CSV table of C-alpha atoms in Angstrom, one decimal:
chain,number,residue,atom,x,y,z
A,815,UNK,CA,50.6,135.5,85.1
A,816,UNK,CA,47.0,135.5,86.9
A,817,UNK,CA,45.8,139.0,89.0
A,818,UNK,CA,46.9,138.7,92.5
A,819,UNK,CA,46.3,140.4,95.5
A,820,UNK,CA,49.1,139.7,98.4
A,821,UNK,CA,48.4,141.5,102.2
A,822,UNK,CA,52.1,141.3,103.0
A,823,UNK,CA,55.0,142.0,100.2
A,824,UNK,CA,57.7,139.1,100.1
A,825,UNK,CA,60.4,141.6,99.7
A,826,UNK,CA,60.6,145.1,100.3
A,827,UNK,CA,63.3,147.6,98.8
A,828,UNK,CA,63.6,151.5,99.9
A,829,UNK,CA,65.4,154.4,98.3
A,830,UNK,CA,66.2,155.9,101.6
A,831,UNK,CA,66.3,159.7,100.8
A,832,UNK,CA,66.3,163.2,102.4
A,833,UNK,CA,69.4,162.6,105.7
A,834,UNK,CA,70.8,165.7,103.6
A,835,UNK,CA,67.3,167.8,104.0
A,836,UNK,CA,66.9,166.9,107.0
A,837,UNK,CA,70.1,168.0,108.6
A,838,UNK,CA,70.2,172.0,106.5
A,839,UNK,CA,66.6,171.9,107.9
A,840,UNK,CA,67.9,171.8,111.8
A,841,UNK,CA,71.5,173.2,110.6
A,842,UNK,CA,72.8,170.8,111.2
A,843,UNK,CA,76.2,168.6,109.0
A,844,UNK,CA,75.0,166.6,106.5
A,845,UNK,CA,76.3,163.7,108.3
A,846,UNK,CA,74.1,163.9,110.9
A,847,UNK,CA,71.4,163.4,109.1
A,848,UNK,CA,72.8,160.2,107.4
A,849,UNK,CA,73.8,159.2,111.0
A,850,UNK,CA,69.7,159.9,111.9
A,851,UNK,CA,69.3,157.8,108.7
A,852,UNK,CA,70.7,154.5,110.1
A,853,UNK,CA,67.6,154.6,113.6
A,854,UNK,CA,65.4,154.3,110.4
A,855,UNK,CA,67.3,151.0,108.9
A,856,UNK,CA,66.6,149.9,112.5
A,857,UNK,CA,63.5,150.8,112.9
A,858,UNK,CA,62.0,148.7,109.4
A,859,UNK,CA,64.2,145.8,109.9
A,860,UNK,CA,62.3,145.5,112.6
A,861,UNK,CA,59.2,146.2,111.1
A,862,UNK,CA,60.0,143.8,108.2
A,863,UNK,CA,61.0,140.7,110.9
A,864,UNK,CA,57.1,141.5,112.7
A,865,UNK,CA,55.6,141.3,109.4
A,866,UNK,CA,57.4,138.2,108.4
A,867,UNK,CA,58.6,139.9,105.4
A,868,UNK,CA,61.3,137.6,103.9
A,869,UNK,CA,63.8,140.2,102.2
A,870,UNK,CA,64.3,144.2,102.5
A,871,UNK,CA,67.3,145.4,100.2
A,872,UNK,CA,68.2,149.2,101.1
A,873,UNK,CA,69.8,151.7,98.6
A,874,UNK,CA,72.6,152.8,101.0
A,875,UNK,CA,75.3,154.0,98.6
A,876,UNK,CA,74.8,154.5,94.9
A,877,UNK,CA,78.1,154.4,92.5
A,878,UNK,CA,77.2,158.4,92.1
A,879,UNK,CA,77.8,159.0,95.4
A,880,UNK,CA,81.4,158.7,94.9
A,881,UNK,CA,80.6,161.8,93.1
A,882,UNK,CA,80.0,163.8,96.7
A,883,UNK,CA,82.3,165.8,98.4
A,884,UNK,CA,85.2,163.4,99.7
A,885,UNK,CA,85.0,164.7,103.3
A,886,UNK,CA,81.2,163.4,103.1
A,887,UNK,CA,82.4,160.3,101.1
A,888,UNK,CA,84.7,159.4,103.8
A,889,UNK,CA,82.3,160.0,106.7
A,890,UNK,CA,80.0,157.7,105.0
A,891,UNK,CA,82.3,155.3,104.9
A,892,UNK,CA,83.0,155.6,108.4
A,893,UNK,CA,79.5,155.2,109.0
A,894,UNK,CA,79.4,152.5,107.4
A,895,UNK,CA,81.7,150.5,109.0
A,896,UNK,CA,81.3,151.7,112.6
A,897,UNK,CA,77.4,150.7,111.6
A,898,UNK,CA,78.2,147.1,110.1
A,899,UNK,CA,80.0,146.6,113.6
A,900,UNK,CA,78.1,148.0,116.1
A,901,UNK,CA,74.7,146.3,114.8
A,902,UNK,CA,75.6,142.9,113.6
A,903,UNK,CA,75.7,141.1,117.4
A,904,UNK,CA,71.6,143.0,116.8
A,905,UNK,CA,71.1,140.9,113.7
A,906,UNK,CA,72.5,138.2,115.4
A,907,UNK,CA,69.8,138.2,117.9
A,908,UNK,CA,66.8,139.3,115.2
A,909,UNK,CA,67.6,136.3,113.3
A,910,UNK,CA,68.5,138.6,110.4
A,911,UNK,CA,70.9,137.0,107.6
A,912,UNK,CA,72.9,140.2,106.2
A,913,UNK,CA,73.9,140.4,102.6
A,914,UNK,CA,75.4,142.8,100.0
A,915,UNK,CA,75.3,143.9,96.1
A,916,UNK,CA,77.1,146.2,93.8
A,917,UNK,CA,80.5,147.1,93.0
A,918,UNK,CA,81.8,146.0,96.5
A,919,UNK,CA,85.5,146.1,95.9
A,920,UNK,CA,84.6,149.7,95.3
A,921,UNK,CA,84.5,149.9,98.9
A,922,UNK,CA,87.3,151.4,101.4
A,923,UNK,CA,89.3,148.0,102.4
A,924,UNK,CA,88.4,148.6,106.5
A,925,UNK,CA,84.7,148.4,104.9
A,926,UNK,CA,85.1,145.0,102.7
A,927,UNK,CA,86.7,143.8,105.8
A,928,UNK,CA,83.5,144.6,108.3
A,929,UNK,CA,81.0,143.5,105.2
A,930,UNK,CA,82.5,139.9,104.7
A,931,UNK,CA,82.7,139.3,108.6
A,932,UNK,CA,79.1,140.5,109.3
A,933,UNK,CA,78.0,138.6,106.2
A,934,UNK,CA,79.6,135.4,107.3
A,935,UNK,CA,78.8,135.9,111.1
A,936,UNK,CA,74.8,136.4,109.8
A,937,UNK,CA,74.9,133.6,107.4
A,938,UNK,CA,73.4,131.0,109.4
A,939,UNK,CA,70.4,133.1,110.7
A,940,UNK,CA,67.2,132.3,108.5
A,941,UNK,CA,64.6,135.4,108.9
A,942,UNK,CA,64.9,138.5,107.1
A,943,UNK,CA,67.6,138.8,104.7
A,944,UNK,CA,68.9,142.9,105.0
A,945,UNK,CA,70.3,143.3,101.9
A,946,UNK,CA,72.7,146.5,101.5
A,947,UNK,CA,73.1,148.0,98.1
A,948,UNK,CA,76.5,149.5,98.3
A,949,UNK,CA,78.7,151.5,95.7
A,950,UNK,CA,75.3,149.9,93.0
A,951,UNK,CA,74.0,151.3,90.3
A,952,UNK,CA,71.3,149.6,88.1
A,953,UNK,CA,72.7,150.2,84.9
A,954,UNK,CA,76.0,149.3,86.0
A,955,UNK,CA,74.8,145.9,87.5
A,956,UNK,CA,73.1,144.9,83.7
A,957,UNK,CA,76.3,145.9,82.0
A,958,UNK,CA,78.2,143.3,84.4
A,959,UNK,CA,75.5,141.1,83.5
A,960,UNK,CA,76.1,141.6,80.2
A,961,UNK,CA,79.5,141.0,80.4
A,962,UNK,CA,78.9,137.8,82.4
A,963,UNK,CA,76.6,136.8,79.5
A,964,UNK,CA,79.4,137.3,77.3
A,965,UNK,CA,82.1,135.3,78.9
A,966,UNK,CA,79.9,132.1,79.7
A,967,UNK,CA,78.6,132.0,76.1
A,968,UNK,CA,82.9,132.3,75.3
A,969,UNK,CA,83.5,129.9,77.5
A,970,UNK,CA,81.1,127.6,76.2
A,971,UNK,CA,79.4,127.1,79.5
A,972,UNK,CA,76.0,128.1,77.3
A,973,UNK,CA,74.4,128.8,74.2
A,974,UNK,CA,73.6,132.8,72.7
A,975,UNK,CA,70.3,131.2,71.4
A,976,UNK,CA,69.9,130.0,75.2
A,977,UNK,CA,69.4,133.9,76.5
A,978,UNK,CA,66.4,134.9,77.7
A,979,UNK,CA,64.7,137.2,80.3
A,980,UNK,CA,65.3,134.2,83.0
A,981,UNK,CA,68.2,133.5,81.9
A,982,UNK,CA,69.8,137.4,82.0
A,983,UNK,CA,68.3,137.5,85.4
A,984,UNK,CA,71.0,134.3,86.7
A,985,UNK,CA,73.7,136.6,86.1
A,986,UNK,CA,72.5,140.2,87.7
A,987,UNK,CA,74.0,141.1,91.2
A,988,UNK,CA,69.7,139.6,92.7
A,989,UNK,CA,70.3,136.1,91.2
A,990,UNK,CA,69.7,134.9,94.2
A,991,UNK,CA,66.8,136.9,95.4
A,992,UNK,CA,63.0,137.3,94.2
A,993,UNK,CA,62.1,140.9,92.6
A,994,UNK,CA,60.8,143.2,95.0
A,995,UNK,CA,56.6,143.5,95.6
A,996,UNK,CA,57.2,146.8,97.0
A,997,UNK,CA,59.0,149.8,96.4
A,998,UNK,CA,59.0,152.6,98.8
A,999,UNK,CA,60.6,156.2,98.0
A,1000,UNK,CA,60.9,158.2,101.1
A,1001,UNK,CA,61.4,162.5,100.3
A,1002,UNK,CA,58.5,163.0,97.6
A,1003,UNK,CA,60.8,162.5,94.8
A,1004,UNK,CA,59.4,160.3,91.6
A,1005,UNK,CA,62.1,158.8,89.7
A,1006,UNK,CA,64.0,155.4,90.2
A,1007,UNK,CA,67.7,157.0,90.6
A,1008,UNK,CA,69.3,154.2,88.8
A,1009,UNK,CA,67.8,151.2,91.7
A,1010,UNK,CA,67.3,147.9,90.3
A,1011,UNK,CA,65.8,148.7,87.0
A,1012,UNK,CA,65.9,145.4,85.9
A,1013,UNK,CA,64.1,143.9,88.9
A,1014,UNK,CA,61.4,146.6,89.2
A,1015,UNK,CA,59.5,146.3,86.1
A,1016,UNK,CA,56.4,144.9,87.8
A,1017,UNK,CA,56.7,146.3,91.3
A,1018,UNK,CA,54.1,148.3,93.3
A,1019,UNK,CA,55.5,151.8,94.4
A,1020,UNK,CA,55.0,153.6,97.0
A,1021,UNK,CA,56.3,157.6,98.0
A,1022,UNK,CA,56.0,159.7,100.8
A,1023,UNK,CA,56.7,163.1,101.7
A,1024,UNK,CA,58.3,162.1,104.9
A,1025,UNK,CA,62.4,162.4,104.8
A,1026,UNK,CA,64.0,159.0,105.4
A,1027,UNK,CA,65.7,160.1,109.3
A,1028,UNK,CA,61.5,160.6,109.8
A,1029,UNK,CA,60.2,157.3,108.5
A,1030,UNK,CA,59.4,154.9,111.1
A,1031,UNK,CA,58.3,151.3,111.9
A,1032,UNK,CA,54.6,153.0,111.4
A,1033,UNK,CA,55.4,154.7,108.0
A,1034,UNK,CA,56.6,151.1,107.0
A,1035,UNK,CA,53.3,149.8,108.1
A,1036,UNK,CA,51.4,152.0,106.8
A,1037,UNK,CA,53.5,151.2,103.3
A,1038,UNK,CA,52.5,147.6,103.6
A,1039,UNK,CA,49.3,148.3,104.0
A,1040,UNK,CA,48.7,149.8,101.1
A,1041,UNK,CA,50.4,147.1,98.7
A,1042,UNK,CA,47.9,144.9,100.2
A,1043,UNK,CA,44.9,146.7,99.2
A,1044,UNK,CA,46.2,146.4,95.3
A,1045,UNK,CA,45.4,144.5,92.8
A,1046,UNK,CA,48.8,143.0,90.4
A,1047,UNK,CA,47.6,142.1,87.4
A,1048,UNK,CA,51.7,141.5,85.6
A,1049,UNK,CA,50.3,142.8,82.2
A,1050,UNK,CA,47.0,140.8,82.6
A,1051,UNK,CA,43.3,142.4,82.4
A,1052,UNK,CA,41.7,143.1,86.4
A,1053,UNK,CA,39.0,141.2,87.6
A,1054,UNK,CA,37.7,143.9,89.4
């Protein structure tokens, strides 16, 4: 694949971290910092619509998260839902087309319920797609792939000799979405924490200090603006 240069990233994805910093920072419940958190989702969806950026997935709830205190666990859940309901009619009028991937039956049913309606209400909408990562983790998502592998190749729907890297890719949670361009970490930290680690072997990264309740629609740009002033060269040798 030729060295390209792109000013604007097709799809975005963001490991939204630091609601839980900044709430012990103003002492303040950890939930009010997730609750902070979800002014940021609004703030780069729309950021993402100006910029004509066609998909934006958001780490919202890894399967480790489970692991949390269940008090927190069920606030986030609450969160969730009260979110899914109180912003879709928003989406509606953005043009944004909502979808979802991970272990969704996972999920609290009064969640599932909220996710399918929103999804189906935002279906026909054709701008940004706002895709929610909820109850994922990456290595999770390749063993289901795996797994999904397996059964078409028992089913004789396809050949073992027939796998491949594009092929593996047809069965991971993203079939139907591009890779992401652009990664943005938000809290400093440098590690993936177990987000789409098939999909990001080529994408640009980019980490801020700034906790995620902080990041706005500027921070975003900013990000943006920075993908488009490098070079990706996929393995090839730079022109420059």
């Amino acid at each position: 694949m030729a060295p390209q240069t792109k000013a604007v990233p097709r799809h975005v994805a963001i490991i939204m971290d630091g609601n839980g910093r900044w709430a012990r920072a103003r002492g303040l419940p950890r939930i009010k910092g997730h609750e902070k958190g979800a002014d940021a989702v609004r703030a780069c969806v729309e950021a993402c619509g100006e910029l004509k950026i066609e998909f934006l997935t958001l780490y919202a709830f890894s399967a480790e998260n489970w692991q949390r205190p269940k008090g927190e666990v069920f606030a986030l859940m609450r969160l969730l839902e009260r979110f899914l309901k109180e912003k879709t009619p928003e989406l509606l009028e953005k043009n944004v087309r909502l979808q979802a991937i991970g272990r969704l039956t996972d999920l609290p049913p009064g969640c599932q319920e909220q996710l399918h309606t929103s999804i189906e209400q935002t279906a026909g909408n054709d701008g940004l797609t706002l895709i929610l990562a909820l109850s994922y983790g990456g290595r999770l998502e390749i063993i289901d792939g795996i797994k999904s592998l397996l059964r078409a190749v028992e089913l004789g729907h396809i050949d073992k000799a027939m796998i491949d890297v594009e092929m593996f890719s047809k069965h991971l949670y993203t079939r139907y979405y591009p890779d992401p361009d652009l990664l943005i970490r938000t809290s400093g930290e440098m590690r993936l924490s177990n987000f789409l680690l098939w999909q990001l072997s080529y994408t640009e990264m980019y980490v801020t200090p700034k906790l995620w309740p902080d990041f706005g629609k500027a921070d975003l740009m900013e990000a943006v603006k920075d993908f488009g002033s490098r070079q990706r060269r996929y393995g090839a040798v730079s022109s420059r």
